[in-house]
Short mmCIF file of C-alpha atoms and ligand atoms in Angstrom, two decimals:
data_model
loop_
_atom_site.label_atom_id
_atom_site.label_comp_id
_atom_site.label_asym_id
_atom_site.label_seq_id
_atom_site.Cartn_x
_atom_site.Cartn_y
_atom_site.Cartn_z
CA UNK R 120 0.00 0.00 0.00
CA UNK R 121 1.23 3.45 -0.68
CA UNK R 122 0.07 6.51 1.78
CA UNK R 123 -1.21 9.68 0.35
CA UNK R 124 -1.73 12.04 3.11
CA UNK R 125 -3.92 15.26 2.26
CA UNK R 126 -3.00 18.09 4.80
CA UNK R 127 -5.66 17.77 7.96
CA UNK R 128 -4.01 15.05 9.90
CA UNK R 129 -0.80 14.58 9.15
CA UNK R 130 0.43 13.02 12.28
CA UNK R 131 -2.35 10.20 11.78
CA UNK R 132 -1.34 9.74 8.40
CA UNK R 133 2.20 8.90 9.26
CA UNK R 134 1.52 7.00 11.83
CA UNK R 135 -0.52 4.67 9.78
CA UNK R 136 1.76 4.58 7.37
CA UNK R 137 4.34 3.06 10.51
CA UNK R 138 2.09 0.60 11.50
CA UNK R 139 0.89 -0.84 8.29
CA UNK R 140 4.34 -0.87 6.89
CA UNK R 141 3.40 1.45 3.63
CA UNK R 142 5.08 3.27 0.84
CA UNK R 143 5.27 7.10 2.38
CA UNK R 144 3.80 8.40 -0.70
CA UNK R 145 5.44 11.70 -1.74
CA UNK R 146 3.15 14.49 -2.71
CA UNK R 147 2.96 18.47 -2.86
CA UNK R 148 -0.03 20.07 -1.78
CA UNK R 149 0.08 24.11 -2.79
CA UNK R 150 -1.99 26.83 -4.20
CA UNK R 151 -2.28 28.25 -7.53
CA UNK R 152 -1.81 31.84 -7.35
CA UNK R 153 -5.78 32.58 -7.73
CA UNK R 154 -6.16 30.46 -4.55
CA UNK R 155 -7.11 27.26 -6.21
CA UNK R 156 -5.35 23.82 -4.78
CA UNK R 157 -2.02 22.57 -6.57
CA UNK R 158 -1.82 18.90 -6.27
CA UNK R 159 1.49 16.88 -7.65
CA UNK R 160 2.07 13.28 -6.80
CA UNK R 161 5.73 12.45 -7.12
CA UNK R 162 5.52 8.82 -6.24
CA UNK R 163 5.01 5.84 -9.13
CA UNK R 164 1.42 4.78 -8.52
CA UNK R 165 0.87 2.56 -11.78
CA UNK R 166 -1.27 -0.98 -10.31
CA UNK R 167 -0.46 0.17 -6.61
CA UNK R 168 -3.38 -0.15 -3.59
CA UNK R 169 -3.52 3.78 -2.53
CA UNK R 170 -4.44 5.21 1.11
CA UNK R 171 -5.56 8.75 1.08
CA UNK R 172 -5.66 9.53 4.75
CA UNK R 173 -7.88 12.85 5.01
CA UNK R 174 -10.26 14.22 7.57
CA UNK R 175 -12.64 17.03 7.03
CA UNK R 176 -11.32 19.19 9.62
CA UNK R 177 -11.33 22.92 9.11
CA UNK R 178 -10.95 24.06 6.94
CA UNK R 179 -13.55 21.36 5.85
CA UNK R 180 -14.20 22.50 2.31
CA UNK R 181 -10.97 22.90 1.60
CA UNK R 182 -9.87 19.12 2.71
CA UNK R 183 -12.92 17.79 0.88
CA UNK R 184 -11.70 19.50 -2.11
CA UNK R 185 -8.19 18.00 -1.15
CA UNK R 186 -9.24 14.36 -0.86
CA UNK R 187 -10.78 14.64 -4.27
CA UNK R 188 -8.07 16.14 -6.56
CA UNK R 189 -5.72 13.35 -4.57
CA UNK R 190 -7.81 10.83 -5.53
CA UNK R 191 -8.39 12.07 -9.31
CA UNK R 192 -4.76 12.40 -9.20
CA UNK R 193 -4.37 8.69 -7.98
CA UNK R 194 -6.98 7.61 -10.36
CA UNK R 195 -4.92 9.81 -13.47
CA UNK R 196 -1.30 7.71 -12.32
CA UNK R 197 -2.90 4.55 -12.45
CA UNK R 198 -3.19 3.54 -8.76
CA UNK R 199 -5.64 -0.12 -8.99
CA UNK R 200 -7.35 0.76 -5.84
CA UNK R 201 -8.14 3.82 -3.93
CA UNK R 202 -9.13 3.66 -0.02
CA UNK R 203 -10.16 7.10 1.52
CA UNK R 204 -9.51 7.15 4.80
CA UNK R 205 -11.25 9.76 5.88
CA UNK R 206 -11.47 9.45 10.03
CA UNK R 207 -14.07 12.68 10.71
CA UNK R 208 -16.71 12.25 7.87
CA UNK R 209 -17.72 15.90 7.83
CA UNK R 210 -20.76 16.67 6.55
CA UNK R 211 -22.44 13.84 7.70
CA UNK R 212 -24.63 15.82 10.85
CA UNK R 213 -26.57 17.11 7.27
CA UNK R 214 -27.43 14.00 6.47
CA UNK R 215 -31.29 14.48 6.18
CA UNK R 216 -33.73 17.40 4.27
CA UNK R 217 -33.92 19.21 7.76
CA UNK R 218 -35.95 22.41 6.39
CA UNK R 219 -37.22 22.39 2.55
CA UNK R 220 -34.55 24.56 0.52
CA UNK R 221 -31.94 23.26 2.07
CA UNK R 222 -29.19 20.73 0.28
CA UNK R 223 -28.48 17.05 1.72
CA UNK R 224 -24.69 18.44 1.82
CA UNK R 225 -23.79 14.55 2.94
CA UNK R 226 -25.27 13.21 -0.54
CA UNK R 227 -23.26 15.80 -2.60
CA UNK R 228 -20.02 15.36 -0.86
CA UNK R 229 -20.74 11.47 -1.04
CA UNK R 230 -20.77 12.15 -5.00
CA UNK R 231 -17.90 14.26 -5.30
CA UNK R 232 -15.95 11.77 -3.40
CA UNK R 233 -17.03 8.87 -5.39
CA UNK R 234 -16.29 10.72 -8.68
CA UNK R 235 -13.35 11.76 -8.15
CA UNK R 236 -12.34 7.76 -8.18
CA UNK R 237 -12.25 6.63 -4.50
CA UNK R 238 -13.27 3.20 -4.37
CA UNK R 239 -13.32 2.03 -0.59
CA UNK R 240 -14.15 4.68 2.30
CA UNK R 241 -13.25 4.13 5.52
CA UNK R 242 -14.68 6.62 8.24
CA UNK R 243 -14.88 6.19 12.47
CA UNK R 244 -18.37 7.00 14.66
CA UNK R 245 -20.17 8.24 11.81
CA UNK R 246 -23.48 10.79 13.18
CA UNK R 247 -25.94 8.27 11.80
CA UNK R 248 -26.40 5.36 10.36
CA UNK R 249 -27.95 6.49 7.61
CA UNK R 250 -24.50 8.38 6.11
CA UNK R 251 -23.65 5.34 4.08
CA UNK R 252 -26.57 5.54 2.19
CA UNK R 253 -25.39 8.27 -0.26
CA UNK R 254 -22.23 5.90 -1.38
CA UNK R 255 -22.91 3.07 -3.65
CA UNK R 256 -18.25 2.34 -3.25
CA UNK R 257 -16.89 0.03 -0.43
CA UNK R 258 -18.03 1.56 2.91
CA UNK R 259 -16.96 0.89 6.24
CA UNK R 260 -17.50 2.23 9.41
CA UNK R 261 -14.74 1.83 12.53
CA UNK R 262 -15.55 2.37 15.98
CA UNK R 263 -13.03 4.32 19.05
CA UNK R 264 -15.09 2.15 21.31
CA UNK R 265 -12.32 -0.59 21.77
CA UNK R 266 -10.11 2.53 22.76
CA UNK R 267 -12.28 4.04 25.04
CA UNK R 268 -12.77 0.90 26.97
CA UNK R 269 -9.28 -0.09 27.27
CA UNK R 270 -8.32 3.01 29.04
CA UNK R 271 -11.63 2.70 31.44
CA UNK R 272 -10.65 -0.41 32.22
CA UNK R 273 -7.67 0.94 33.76
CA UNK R 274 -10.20 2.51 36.85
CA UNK R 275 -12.05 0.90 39.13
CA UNK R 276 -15.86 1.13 37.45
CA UNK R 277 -17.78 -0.02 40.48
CA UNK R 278 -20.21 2.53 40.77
CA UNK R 279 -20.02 4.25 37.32
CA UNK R 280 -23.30 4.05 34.95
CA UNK R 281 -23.20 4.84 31.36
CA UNK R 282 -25.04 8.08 30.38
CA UNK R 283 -26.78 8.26 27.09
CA UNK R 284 -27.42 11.88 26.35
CA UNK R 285 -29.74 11.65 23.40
CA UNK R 286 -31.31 9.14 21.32
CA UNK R 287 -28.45 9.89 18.83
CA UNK R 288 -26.31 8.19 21.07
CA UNK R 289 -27.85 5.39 22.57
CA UNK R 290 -27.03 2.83 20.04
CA UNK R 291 -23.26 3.75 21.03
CA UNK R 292 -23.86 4.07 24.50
CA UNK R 293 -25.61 0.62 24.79
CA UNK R 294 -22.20 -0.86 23.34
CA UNK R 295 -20.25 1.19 25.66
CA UNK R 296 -22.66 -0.30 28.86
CA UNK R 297 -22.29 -3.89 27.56
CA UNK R 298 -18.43 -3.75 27.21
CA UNK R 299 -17.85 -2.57 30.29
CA UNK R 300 -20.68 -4.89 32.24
CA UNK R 301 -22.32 -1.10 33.32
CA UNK R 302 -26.08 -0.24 33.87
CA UNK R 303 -27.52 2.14 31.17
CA UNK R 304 -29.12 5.61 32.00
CA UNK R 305 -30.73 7.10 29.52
CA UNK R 306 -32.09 10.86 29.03
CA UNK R 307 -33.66 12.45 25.96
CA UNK R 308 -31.93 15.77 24.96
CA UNK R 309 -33.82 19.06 24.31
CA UNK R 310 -31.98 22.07 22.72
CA UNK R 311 -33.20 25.48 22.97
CA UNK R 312 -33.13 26.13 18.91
CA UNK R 313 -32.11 30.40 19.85
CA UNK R 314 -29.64 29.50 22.95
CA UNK R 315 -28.37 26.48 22.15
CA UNK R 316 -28.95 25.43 25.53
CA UNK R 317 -29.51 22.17 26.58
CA UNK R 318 -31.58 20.60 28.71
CA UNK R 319 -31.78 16.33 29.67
CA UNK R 320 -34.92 15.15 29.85
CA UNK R 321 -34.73 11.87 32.29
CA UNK R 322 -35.94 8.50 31.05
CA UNK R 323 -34.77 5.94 33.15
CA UNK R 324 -31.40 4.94 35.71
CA UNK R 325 -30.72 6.51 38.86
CA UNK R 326 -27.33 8.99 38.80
CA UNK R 327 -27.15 10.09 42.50
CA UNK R 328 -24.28 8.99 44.20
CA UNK R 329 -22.19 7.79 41.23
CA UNK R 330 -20.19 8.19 38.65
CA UNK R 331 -20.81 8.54 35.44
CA UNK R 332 -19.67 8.12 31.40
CA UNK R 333 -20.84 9.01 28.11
CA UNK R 334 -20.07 8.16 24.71
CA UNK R 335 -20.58 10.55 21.72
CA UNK R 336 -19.79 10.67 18.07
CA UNK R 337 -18.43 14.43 18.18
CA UNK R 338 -18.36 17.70 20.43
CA UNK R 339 -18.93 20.68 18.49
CA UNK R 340 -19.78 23.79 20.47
CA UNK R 341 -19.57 21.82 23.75
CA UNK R 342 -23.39 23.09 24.52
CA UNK R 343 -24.17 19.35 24.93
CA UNK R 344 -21.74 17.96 26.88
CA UNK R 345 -21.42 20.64 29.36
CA UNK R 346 -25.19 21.18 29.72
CA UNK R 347 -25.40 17.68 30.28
CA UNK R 348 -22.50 17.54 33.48
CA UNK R 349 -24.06 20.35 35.17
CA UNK R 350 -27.61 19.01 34.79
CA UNK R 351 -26.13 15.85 35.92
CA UNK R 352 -24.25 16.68 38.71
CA UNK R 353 -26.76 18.78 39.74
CA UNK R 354 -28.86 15.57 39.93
CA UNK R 355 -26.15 14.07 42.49
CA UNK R 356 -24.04 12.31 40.30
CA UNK R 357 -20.54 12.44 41.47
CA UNK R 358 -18.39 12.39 38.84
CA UNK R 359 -18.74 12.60 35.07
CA UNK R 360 -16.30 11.14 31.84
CA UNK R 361 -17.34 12.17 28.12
CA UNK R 362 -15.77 9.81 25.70
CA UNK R 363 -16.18 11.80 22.31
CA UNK R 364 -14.72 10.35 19.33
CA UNK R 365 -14.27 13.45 17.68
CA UNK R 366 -13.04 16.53 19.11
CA UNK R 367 -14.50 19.06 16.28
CA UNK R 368 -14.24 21.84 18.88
CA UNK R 369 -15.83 24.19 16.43
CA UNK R 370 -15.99 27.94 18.65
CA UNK R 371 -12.81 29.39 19.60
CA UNK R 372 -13.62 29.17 23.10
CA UNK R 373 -14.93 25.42 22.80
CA UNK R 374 -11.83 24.17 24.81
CA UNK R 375 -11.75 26.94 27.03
CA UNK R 376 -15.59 26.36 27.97
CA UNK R 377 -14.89 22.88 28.27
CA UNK R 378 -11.82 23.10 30.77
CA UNK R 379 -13.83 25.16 32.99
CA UNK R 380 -16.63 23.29 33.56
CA UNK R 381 -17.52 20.84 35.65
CA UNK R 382 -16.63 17.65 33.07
CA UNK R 383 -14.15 15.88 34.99
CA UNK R 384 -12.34 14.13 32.00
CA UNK R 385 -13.09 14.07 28.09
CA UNK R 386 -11.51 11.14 26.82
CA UNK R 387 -11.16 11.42 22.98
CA UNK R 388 -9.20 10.73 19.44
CA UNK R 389 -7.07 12.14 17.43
CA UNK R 390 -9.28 12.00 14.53
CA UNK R 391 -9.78 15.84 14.59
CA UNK R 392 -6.22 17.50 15.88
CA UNK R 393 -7.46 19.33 19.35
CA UNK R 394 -5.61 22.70 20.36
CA UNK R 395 -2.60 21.62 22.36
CA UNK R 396 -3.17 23.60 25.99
CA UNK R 397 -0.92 22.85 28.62
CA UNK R 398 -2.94 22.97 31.07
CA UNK R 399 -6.06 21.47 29.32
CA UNK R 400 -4.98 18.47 31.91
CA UNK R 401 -8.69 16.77 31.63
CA UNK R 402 -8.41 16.40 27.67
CA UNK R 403 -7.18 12.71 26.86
CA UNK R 404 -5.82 12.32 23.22
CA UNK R 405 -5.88 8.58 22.19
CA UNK R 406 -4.24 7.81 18.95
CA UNK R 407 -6.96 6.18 16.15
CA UNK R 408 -4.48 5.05 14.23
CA UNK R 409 -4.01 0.69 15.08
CA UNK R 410 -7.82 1.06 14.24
CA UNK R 411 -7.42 2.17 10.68
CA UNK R 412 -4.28 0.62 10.17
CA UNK R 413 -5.34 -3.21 11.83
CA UNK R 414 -8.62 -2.88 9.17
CA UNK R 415 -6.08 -1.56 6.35
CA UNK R 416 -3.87 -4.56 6.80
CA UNK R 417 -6.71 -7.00 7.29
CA UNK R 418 -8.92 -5.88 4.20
CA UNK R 419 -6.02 -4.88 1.53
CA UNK R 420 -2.29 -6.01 2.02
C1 R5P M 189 -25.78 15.32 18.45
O1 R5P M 189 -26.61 14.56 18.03
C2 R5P M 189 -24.31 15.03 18.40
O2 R5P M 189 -24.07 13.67 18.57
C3 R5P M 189 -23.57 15.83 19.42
O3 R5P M 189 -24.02 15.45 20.70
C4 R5P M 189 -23.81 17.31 19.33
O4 R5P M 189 -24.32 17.73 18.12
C5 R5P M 189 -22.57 18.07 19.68
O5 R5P M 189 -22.80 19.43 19.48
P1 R5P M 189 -22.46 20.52 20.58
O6 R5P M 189 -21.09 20.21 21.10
O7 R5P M 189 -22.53 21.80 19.82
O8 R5P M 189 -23.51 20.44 21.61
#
């Protein structure tokens, strides 16, 4: 296999490349004077397997324009097979006709990508199920629940619970209860559509007196997560852990909002690069990459 990376995640991209034993494909990534992307591969890609690793981190338009050009390129130099690797599907929250006039932004970026010539994807915690529906190429979706569990394994989980936060995340949640041998508590979430606010409304599982962890797909503005601790701990529970796959961190002041409030640890990957604070000491960056790489090895060395 030879590894293309675009420019969002780097680090990820190299370290897959280490631990699948790949071709470091060599590539320039610039600008055309009028701002348009420059792409050049260097590297002989006649017949060869090719990994782009990209996410759509900001900016997202930009990388989704990236991954495509890299793949035309790919597809241009010959390359037999062409796996995006793309570990933070953007665009797949708009997944759904939410308000007539609007696009489904997932099914357009699901045909650029599949036009340009990628013919496997290979994403982590997708939004919904319903994301893969737009591709008709190889899909396949990986999980950071394997990573979040090893490291919780690591405490003593006698009087945690698992939290799910919304009905978005309950499928996730229910695997994160069962893996761990933990009872489920489950709340519906409301958002205030002006604030953003939001407020848990309690279905079932008692939270006073213990401790408590969540599993999400992605943080964004934080509004969730935080709302949810507060309303939580306000409730009695004594301690709270938000495993979030992706940490999109989307307002300037995300982290900042998230380091003082009451979450006691965010456990997450590096699937979206988070701002490196010193002293952001309750952010836990776990490394994706033996995920993609094991499947990479597994499905096409
Ligand atoms: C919702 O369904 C998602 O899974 C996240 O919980 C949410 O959208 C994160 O957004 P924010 O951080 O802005 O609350």
């Amino acid at each position: 296999m030879i590894i293309l990376a675009g420019s969002s995640v780097p680090k990820l991209a190299q370290q897959i490349c280490q631990d699948t034993s790949s071709q470091w494909g060599l590539v320039q990534i610039g600008k055309f004077p009028n701002g348009e992307k420059r792409i050049y591969i260097e590297t002989e890609l006649v017949g060869e397997t090719v990994v782009i690793v990209q996410s759509f981190t900001k900016p997202v338009d930009e990388h989704v324009v990236e991954l495509c050009l890299l793949a035309d390129a790919a597809a241009q130099a010959g390359a037999k097979r062409i796996i995006a690797v793309v570990p933070w599907l953007g665009y797949s929250p708009q997944d759904k006709l939410f308000r007539p006039g609007e696009p489904v932004s997932l099914h357009v970026v699901a045909k650029m990508i599949q036009a340009s010539g990628v013919t496997d994807i290979v994403t982590m915690d997708l939004h919904s199920g319903q994301a893969f529906n737009f591709f008709s190429i190889q899909t396949q979706e990986l999980s950071a629940l394997p990573l979040f569990t090893k490291y919780l394994r690591q405490r003593d989980l006698s009087d945690y619970v698992v939290i799910s936060i919304d009905e978005g995340s309950r499928r996730r949640s229910m695997h994160l209860s069962d893996e761990l041998g933990l009872e489920l508590c489950t709340f519906n979430k409301k958002r205030d559509l002006v604030t953003g606010q939001v407020e848990l409304v309690h279905v079932s599982g008692e939270v006073s007196g213990r401790r408590a962890v969540s599993f999400d797909d992605f943080i964004s503005t934080g509004s969730t997560q935080i709302g949810a601790c507060s309303q939580l701990k306000s409730m009695g529970l004594l301690e709270y852990t938000a495993c979030v796959t992706h940490a999109v961190f989307a307002g300037s002041d995300t982290s900042q909002k998230l380091h003082d409030s009451s979450i006691d640890q965010i456990i997450t990957t590096d699937t979206y690069p988070v701002p490196s604070h010193s002293d952001f000491l309750k952010l836990k960056v776990i490394t994706s990459s033996n995920l993609f790489s094991q499947h990479l090895v597994q499905n096409y060395q």
